[in-house]
Each structure stands twice: as C-alpha cells, then as structure tokens.
Coordinates of C-alpha atoms and ligand atoms in Angstrom, one line a residue:
X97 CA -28.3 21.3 -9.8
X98 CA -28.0 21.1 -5.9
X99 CA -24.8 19.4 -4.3
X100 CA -25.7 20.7 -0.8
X101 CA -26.9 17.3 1.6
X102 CA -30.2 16.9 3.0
X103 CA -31.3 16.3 6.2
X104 CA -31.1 12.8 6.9
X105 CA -27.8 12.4 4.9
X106 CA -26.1 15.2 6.7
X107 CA -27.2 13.3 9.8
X108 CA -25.9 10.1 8.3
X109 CA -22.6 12.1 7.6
X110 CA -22.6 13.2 11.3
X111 CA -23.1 9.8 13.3
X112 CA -20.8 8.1 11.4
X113 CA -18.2 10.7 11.8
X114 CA -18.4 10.9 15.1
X115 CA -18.1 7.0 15.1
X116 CA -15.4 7.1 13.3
X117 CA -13.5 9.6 15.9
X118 CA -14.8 7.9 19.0
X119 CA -14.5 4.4 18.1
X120 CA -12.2 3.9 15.0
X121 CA -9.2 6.5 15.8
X122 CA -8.2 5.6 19.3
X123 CA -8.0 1.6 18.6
X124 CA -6.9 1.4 15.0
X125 CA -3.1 2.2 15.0
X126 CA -3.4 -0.7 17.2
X127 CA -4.6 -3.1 15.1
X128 CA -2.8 -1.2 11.7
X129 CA 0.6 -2.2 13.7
X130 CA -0.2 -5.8 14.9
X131 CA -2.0 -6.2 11.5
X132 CA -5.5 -7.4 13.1
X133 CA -8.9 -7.4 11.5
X134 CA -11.0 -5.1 13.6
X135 CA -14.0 -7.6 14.1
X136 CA -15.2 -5.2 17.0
X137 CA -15.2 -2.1 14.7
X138 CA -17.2 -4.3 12.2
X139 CA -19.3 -5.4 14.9
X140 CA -20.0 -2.4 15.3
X141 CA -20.8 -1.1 11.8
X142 CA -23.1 -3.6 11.1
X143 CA -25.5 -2.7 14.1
X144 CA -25.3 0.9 12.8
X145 CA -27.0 -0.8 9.5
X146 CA -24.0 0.1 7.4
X147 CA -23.6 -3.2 5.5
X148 CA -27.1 -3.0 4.7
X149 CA -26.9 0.7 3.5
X150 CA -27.8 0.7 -0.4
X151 CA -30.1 -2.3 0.1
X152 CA -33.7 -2.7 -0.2
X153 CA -35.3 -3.9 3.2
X154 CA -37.2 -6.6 1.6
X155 CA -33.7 -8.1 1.6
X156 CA -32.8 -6.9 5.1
X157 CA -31.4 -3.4 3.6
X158 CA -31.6 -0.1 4.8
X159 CA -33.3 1.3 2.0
X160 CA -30.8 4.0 1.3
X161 CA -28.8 4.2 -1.8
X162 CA -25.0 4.0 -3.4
X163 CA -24.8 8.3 -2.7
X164 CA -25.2 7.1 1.0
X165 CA -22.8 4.6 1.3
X166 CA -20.4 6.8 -0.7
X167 CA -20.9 9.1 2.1
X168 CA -20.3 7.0 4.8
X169 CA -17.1 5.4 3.2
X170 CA -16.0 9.0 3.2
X171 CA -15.9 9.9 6.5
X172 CA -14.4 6.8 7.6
X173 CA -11.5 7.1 5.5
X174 CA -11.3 10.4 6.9
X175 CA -10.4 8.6 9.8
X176 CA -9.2 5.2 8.9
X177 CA -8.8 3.7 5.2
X178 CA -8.6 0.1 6.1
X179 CA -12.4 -0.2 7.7
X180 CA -13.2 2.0 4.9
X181 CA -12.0 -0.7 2.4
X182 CA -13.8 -3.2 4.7
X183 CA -16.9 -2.1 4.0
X184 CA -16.7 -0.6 0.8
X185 CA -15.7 -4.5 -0.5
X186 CA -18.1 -6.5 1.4
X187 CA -20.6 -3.7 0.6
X188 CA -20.0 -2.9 -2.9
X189 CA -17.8 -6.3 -4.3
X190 CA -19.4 -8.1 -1.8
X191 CA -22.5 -8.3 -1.5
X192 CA -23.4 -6.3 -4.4
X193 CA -23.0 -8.9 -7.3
X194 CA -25.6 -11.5 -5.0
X195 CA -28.0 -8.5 -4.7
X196 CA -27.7 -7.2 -8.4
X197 CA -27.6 -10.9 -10.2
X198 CA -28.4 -13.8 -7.6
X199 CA -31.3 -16.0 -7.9
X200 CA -34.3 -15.3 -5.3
X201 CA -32.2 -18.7 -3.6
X202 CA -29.1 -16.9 -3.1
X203 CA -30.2 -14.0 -1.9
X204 CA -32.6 -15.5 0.9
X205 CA -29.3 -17.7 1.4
X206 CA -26.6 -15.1 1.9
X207 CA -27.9 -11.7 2.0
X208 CA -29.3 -11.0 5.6
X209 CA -26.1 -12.4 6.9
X210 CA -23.7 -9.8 4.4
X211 CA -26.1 -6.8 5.2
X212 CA -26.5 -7.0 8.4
X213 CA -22.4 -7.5 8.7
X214 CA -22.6 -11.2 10.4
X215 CA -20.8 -12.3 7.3
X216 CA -18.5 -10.8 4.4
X217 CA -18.2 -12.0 1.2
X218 CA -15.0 -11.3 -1.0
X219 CA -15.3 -10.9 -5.1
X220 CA -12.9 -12.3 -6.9
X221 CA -11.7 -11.0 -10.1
X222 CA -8.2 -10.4 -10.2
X223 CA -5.6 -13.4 -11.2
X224 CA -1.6 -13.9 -9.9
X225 CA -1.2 -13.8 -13.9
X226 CA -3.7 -11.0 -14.4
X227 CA -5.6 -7.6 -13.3
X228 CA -6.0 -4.9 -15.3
X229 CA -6.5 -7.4 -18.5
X230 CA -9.6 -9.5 -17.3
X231 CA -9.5 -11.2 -20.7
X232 CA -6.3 -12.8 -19.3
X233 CA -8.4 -14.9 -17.1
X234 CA -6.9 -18.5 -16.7
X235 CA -9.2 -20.2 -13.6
X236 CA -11.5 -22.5 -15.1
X237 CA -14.9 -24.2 -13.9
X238 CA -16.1 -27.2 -15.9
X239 CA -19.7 -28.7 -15.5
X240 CA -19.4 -32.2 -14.4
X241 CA -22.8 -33.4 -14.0
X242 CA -24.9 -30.8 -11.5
X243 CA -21.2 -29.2 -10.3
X244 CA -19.0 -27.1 -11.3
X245 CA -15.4 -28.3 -10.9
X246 CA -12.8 -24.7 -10.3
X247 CA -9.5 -24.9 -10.8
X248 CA -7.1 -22.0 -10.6
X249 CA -5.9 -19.4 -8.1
X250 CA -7.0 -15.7 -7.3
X251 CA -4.9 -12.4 -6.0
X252 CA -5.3 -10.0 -3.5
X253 CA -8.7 -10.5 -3.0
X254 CA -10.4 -8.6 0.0
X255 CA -12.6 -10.0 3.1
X256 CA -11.7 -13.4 1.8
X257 CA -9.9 -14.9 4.8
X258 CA -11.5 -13.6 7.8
X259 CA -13.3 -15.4 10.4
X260 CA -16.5 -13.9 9.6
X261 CA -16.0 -15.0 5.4
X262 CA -18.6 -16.7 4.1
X263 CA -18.1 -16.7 0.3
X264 CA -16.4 -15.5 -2.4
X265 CA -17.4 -14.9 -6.0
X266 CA -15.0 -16.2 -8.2
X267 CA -15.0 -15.3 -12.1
X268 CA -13.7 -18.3 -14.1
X269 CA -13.6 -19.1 -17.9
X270 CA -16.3 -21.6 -18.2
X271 CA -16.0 -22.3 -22.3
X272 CA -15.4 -20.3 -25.4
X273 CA -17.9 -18.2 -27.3
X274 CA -19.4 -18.5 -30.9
X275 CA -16.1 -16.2 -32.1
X276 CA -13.4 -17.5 -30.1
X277 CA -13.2 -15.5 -27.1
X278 CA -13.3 -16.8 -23.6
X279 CA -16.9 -17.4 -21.6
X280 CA -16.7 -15.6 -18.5
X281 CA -18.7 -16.6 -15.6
X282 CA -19.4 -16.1 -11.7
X283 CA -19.5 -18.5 -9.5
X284 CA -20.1 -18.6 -5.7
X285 CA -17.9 -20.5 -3.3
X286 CA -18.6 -20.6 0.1
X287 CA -15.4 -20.7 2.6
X288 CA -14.5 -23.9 3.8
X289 CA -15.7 -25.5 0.7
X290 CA -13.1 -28.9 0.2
X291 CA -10.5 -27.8 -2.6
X292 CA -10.6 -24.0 -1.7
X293 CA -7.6 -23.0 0.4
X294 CA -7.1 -19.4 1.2
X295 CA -3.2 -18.7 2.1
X296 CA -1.8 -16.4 4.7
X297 CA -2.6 -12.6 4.6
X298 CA -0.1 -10.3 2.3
X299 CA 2.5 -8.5 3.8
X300 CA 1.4 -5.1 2.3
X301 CA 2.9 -1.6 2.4
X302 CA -0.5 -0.3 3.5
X303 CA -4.6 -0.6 4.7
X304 CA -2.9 -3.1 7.3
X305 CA -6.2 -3.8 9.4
X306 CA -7.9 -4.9 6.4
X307 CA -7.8 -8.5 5.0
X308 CA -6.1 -9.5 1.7
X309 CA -5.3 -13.2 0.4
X310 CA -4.2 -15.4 -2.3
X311 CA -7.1 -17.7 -3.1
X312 CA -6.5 -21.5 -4.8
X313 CA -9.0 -23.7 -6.4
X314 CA -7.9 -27.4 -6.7
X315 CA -10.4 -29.4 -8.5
X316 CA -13.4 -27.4 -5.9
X317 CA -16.5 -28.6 -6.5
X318 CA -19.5 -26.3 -5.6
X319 CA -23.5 -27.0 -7.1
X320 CA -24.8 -26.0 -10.6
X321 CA -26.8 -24.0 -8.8
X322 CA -24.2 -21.6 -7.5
X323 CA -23.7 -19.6 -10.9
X324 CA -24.6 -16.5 -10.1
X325 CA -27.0 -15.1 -12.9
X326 CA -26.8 -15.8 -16.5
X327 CA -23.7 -18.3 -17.8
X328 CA -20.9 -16.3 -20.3
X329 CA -22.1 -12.6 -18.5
X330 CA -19.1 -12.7 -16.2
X331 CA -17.3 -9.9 -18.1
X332 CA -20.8 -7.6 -18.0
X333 CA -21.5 -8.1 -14.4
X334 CA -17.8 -7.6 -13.5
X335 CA -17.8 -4.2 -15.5
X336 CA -20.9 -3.5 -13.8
X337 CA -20.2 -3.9 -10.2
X338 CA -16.6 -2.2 -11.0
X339 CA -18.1 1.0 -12.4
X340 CA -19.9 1.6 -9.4
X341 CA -17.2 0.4 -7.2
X342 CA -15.1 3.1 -8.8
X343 CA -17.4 6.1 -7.5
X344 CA -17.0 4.0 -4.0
X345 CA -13.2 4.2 -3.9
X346 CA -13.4 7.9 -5.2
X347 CA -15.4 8.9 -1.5
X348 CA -12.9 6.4 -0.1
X349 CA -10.1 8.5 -1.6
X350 CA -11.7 12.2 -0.7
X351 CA -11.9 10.9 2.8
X352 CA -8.5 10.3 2.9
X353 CA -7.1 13.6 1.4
X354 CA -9.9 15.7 3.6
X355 CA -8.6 13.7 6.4
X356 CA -4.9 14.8 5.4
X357 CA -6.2 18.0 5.6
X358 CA -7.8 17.9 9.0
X359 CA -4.5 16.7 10.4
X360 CA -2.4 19.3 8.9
X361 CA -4.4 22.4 10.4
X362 CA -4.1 20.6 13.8
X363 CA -0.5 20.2 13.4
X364 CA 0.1 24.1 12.2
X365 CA -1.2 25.0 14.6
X366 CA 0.6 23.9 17.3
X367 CA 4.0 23.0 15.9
X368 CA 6.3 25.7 17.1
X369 CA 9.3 27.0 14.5
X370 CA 11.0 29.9 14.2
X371 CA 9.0 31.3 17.2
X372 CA 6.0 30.7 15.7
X373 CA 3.5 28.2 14.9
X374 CA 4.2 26.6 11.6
X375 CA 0.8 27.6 10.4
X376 CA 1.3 31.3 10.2
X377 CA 3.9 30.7 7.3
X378 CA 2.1 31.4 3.9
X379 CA 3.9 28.3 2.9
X380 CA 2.2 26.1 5.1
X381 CA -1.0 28.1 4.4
X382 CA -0.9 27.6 0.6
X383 CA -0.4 24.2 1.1
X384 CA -2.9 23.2 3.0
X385 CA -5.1 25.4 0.6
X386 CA -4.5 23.5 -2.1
X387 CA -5.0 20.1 -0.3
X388 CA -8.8 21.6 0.9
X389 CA -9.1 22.3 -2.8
X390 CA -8.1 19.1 -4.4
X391 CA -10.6 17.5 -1.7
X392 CA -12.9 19.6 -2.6
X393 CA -13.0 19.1 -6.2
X394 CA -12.4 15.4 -6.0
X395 CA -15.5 15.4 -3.9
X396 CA -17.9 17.4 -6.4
X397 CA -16.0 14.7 -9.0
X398 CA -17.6 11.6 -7.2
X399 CA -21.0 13.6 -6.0
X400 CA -21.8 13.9 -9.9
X401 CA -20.8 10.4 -10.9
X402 CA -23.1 9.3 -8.0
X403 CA -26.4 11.8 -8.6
X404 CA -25.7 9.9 -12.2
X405 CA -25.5 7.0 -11.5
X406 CA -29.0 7.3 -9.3
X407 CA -30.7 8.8 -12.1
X408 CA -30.5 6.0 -14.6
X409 CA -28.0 7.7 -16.6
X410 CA -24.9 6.6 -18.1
X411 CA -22.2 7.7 -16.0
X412 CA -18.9 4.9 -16.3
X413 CA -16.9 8.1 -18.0
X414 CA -18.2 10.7 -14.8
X415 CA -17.1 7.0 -12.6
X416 CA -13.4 6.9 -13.9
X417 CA -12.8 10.6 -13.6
X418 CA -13.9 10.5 -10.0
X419 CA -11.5 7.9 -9.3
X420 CA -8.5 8.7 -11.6
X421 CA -8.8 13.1 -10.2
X422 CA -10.0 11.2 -6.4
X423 CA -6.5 9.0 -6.2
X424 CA -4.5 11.4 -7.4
X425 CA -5.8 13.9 -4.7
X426 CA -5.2 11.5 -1.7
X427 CA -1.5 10.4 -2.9
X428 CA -0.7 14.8 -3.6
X429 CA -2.7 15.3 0.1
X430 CA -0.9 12.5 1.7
X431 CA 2.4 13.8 0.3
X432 CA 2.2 17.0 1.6
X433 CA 0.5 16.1 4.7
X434 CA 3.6 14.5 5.4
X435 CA 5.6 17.3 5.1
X436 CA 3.8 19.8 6.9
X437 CA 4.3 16.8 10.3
X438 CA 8.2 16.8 9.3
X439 CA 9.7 14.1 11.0
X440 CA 6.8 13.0 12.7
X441 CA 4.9 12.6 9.7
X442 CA 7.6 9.5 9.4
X443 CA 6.3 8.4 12.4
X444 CA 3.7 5.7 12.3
X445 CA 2.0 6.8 15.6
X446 CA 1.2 9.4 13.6
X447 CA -2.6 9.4 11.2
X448 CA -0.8 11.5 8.2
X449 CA 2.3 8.4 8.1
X450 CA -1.2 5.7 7.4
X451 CA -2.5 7.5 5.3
X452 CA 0.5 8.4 3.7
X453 CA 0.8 4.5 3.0
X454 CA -2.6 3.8 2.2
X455 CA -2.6 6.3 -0.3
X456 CA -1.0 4.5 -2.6
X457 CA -3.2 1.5 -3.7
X458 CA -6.2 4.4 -4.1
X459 CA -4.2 4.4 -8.0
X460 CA -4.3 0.9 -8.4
X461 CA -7.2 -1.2 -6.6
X462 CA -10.8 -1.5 -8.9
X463 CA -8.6 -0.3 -11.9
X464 CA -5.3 1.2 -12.1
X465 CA -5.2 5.1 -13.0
X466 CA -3.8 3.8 -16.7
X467 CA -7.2 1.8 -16.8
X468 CA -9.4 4.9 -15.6
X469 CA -7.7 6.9 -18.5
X470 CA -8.4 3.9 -21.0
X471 CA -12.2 4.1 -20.1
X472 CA -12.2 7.7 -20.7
X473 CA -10.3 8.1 -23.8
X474 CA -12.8 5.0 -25.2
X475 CA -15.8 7.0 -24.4
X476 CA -14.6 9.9 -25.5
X477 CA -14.2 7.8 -29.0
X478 CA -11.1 7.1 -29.3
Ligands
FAD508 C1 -4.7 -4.5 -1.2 C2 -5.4 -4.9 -2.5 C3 -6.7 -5.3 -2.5 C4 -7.3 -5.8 -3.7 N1 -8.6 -6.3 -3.6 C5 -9.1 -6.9 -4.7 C6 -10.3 -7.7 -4.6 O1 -11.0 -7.7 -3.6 N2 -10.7 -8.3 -5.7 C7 -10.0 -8.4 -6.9 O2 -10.5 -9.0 -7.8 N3 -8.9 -7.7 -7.0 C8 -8.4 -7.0 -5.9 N4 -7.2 -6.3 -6.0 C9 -6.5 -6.3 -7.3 C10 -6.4 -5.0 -8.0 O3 -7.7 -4.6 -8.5 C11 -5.3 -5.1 -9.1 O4 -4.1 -5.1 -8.4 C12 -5.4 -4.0 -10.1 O5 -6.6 -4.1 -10.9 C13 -4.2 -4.0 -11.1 O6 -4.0 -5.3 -11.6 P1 -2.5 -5.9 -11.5 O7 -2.0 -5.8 -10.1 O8 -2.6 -7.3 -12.1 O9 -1.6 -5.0 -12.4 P2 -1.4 -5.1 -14.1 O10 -2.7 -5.3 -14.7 O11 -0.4 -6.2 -14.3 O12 -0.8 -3.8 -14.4 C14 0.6 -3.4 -14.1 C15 0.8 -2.0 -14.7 O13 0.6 -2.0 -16.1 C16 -0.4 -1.0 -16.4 N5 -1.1 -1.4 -17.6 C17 -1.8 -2.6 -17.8 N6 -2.4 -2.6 -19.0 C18 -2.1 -1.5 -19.5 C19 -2.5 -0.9 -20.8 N7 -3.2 -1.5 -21.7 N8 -2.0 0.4 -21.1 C20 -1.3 1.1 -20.2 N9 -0.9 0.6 -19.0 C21 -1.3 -0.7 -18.7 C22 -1.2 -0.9 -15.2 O14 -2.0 0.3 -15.1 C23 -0.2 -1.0 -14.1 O15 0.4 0.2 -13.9 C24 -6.6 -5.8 -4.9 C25 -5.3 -5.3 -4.9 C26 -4.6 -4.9 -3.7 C27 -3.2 -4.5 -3.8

C-alpha cells in the first residue's frame, strides 16, 4: 500500500495549484461578491484539459482517471470552492452519465464540447418536493409517438443556467414496474429546448460564483432518442454516478479544510497580540494542529475510496466515509479558521469568511451526512 503521488500527478497537483493562486485567488472575491460565473476561469480550465481529465481520448479525454480529477478538485478548493463545484459537476454529474451510459450518438454529439469545457451540462436529480428520497420523484416523461413529453420541475441543480449550458439530464418517472414501484429514467434535454425554462439563480448562503437554478418542464418535448441508456435504470445509473461523485466532493472538501489551514499559519503569524504574534500561543498551535490533522485524515479517507474505486472493487461504503469524515473536516476547519482571523475572519474580503460559508453545503450536496451514514450502516448490514 503506497499513498505517496507519482510523478506526473504530483506535477498535475503542482500546475494546477499554482493556477489556482495565480489566476483564481486574485479575481474570485470579485466575482463571489457580484455573484458572476467565472467564464474566464473556466476558459481557462478547459485549455489546461481539466474537463477532459478522467476521459478516454478517443472521446476527446485526457486519458487520466477519477484519482486525477480528485486531485485537481482538491487544490482548487484549496483556493476557491465555487470553480471547484464547477468542475467537479460538469465533470463528474455532467458529463459523466453521457460518457458512462450514452449511446455512441450522444457521445459524438455532446462530449468534445463538455470535455474540452466549450459546454457544461447540469444532472438533474433532485426535486422542489424531494432529495435525499429519490423514490419521491414526481417529474414525469410520457412517450408520445417518437418523443418524450416531461413535465415537472427540478432544484438546485448546478451548471444549468449558464451561458455556456448545453443540456441537462433530467431523471423522470417514465411508468411503473412489474411490483409497483416507480420506473426511473434519464433523459437529456438540451437548453433552449421549447417548454424548458430555467429561473433566476438562488440566492445562496455560499459557492456564490457557481451557478444554481430551479428547472421547469411544461409539456417539453425532446426525441425518443434522447433516453440515455437503458429505460427503468434511472435509479442504478443515478446511484452510480453519485457514489463516485461522493469521493469527488470528499477532495473538494479536504481542499477546503487544507486551505483553512494554509490561511491560519499565514495569519499567526503575523497577527500581533499581547506583544506577540498569535501563533506562538500553544492555543493557536494546537488548533491549527488539529485542522492539519483532520485534513490529513480526510485526505487518506478519499485516497482509499479512490485507489478502490480504480481497482474494480467495491468501494460505495470507503465513498460515504470519505464524504461524511471529508465534510465534517471542512465545516470543524472552517470554524476554527474563523476564529484564529477574529474579527476579520467576519470579513468577507477575507478567504477563511468563504470558505467559512461554503463549508456548509459540503454536509448536504450528493447526499446529506444522514444519507452517508444510511449507506454505511446498510452495508455494514444493518
Ligand atoms: C448549492 C446546491 C447545489 C446542488 N446541486 C445539485 C445538482 O447539481 N443536482 C441535483 O440533483 N441536486 C443538487 N443539489 C441538491 C442536493 O443534492 C440536495 O439538497 C440534497 O441531496 C438533500 O436533499 P433535500 O435538500 O431535498 O433535503 P431532504 O432530503 O428534504 O432532507 C432534509 C433533512 O432530512 C434528513 N433526512 C432525509 N431523509 C432522512 C432519513 N431517512 N433519515 C434521517 N434523516 C433524513 C436529511 O439528511 C436532511 O438533514 C444541490 C443543492 C445545493 C444546495
């Protein structure tokens, strides 16, 4: 068992960290303030190839794998969590489900756009009505002829509304199954398609420079043909692509507490009390030693679901403890990260105040931390 990186990831690790302190922190308070998509830094990101990270290159891919991306999301969100969610959901909810289940059509149609970053795609899953409980699912599609017919409206679903959108996939009950229970099934609906109306962005307490809408489908017809793999496997390839997703927001969530982390030893430093700096009190020591160690461990957390994961082995269990221990990390790091700044840490010119807010949704987003603890206790057998 080796955690240590190789060469070419500690490189990847490297160029996109210092992309993340060049480019991403001096413009993003900006744009976190105003509440502006940060088209440049996405741009930007999708000439580096990160969109295309954990894609084959026959599809226009990078050829690297989910451990990379997880990488890169990390660092980011060292930085800055709303272009970390950016890419993690066009990468991972994105354009995942099209790469993992698409017909050869849809992926010639929409993948060289989504991994090369021209386009985004957003995955809808999660209802006004209902999140956690999937089953709860109340949109409908009907087949009328050779289209489906959608009716029903989505929640907070990310990369939906920006210029760049080009789809989303929408899960929808599209009958009932031999023993009663609702037929999930995917569906993609490009943007602008007649019926789909996406409404004005959220007001939300946190990852301001990423995009968030409210989704409705009035009688929005799209072709047979945009079911996206088999008809009733909504709920499988849902599970699927939220397993994975979950390692994703784990490196989304270390990044954030090591980031906490790398603020606080800044400010100890030179924050002056007492006559010295703050950082020589064994106060400010110990706490700052306990939010390297809670990074730390979060990190091995979401390295083992991932090496797991890439080895063909069963790993939703190793997936929710990564992001239930991950979570909890960045909301303690954020916390105290806070504290150590003081006053300023109220401040939102200040890193530790964003991520102090952005914290926050790391426990609820791609399964609440009730949810993580439900997969665990069920494969545990209970
Ligand atoms: C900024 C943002 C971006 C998002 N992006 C997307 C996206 O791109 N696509 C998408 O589909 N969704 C997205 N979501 C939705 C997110 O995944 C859901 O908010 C989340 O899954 C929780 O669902 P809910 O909000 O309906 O809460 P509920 O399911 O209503 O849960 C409310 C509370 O009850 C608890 N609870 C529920 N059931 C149980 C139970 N059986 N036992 C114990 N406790 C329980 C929950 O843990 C939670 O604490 C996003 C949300 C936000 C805020």
């Amino acid at each position: 068992m080796d955690f240590r990186l190789d060469e070419e990831q500690q490189a990847l690790r490297e160029s996109v960290r210092d992309f993340a302190r060049e480019v991403v922190a001096p413009v993003i308070g900006d744009h976190y303030e105003k509440h502006t998509f940060p088209y440049e830094i996405v741009r930007q990101m999708g000439k580096m190839g990160l969109f295309g990270l954990p894609f084959a290159e026959e599809h226009g891919g990078m050829g690297g794998d989910y451990f990379a991306l997880c990488l890169v999301l990390e660092e980011l969100a060292r930085v800055d969590s709303s272009v970390a969610i950016t890419l993690e959901a066009a990468v991972s909810l994105g354009a995942m489900p099209i790469y993992r289940f698409g017909t050869e059509e849809q992926k010639a149609r929409w993948l060289p756009k989504l991994l090369s970053g021209e386009a985004l795609a957003g995955f809808g899953l999660t209802e006004p009505g209902t999140g956690s409980d999937a089953g709860g699912t109340r949109t409908r599609a009907v087949l009328d002829g050779d289209e489906w017919v959608i009716n029903g409206s989505k929640a907070f679903i990310t990369n939906s509304g920006t210029d760049i959108t080009a789809l989303v996939t929408v899960t929808a009950v599209t009958g009932t199954k031999p023993d009663g229970s609702k037929e999930l099934s995917t569906i993609i609906v490009p943007s602008g398609t007649p019926g789909f109306t996406v409404a004005p962005g959220y007001s939300k307490v946190g990852w301001n420079a990423s995009d968030t809408h409210e989704l409705t489908f009035d009688d929005c017809r799209v072709p047979a043909a945009n079911l996206l793999g088999e008809r009733g496997r909504g709920f499988a390839q849902f599970l699927r692509i939220l397993d994975e997703g979950r390692i994703a927001i784990a490196a989304l969530a270390v990044g954030l507490a090591q980031g906490c982390v790398d603020e606080s030893i800044t400010y100890a430093k030179e924050r002056q009390a007492f006559g010295q700096p703050i950082g020589n009190y064994q106060a400010i020591q110990f706490k700052i030693a306990d939010m390297e160690m809670k990074a730390h461990t979060a990190r091995l957390a979401y390295y083992d679901a991932a090496a797991r994961m890439l080895a063909g082995e069963p790993f939703k269990r190793q997936a929710a403890i990564a992001k239930l221990h991950a979570s909890t990390v960045a909301v303690d790091n954020a916390r105290e990260a806070t504290q150590i700044h003081g006053g300023y840490g109220f401040m939102n010119e200040y890193p530790v105040a964003r991520f102090w807010r952005d914290s926050k949704i790391l426990e609820i987003g791609e399964g609440t931390s009730e949810v993580q603890r439900m997969i665990i206790a069920r494969d545990l057998g209970m």
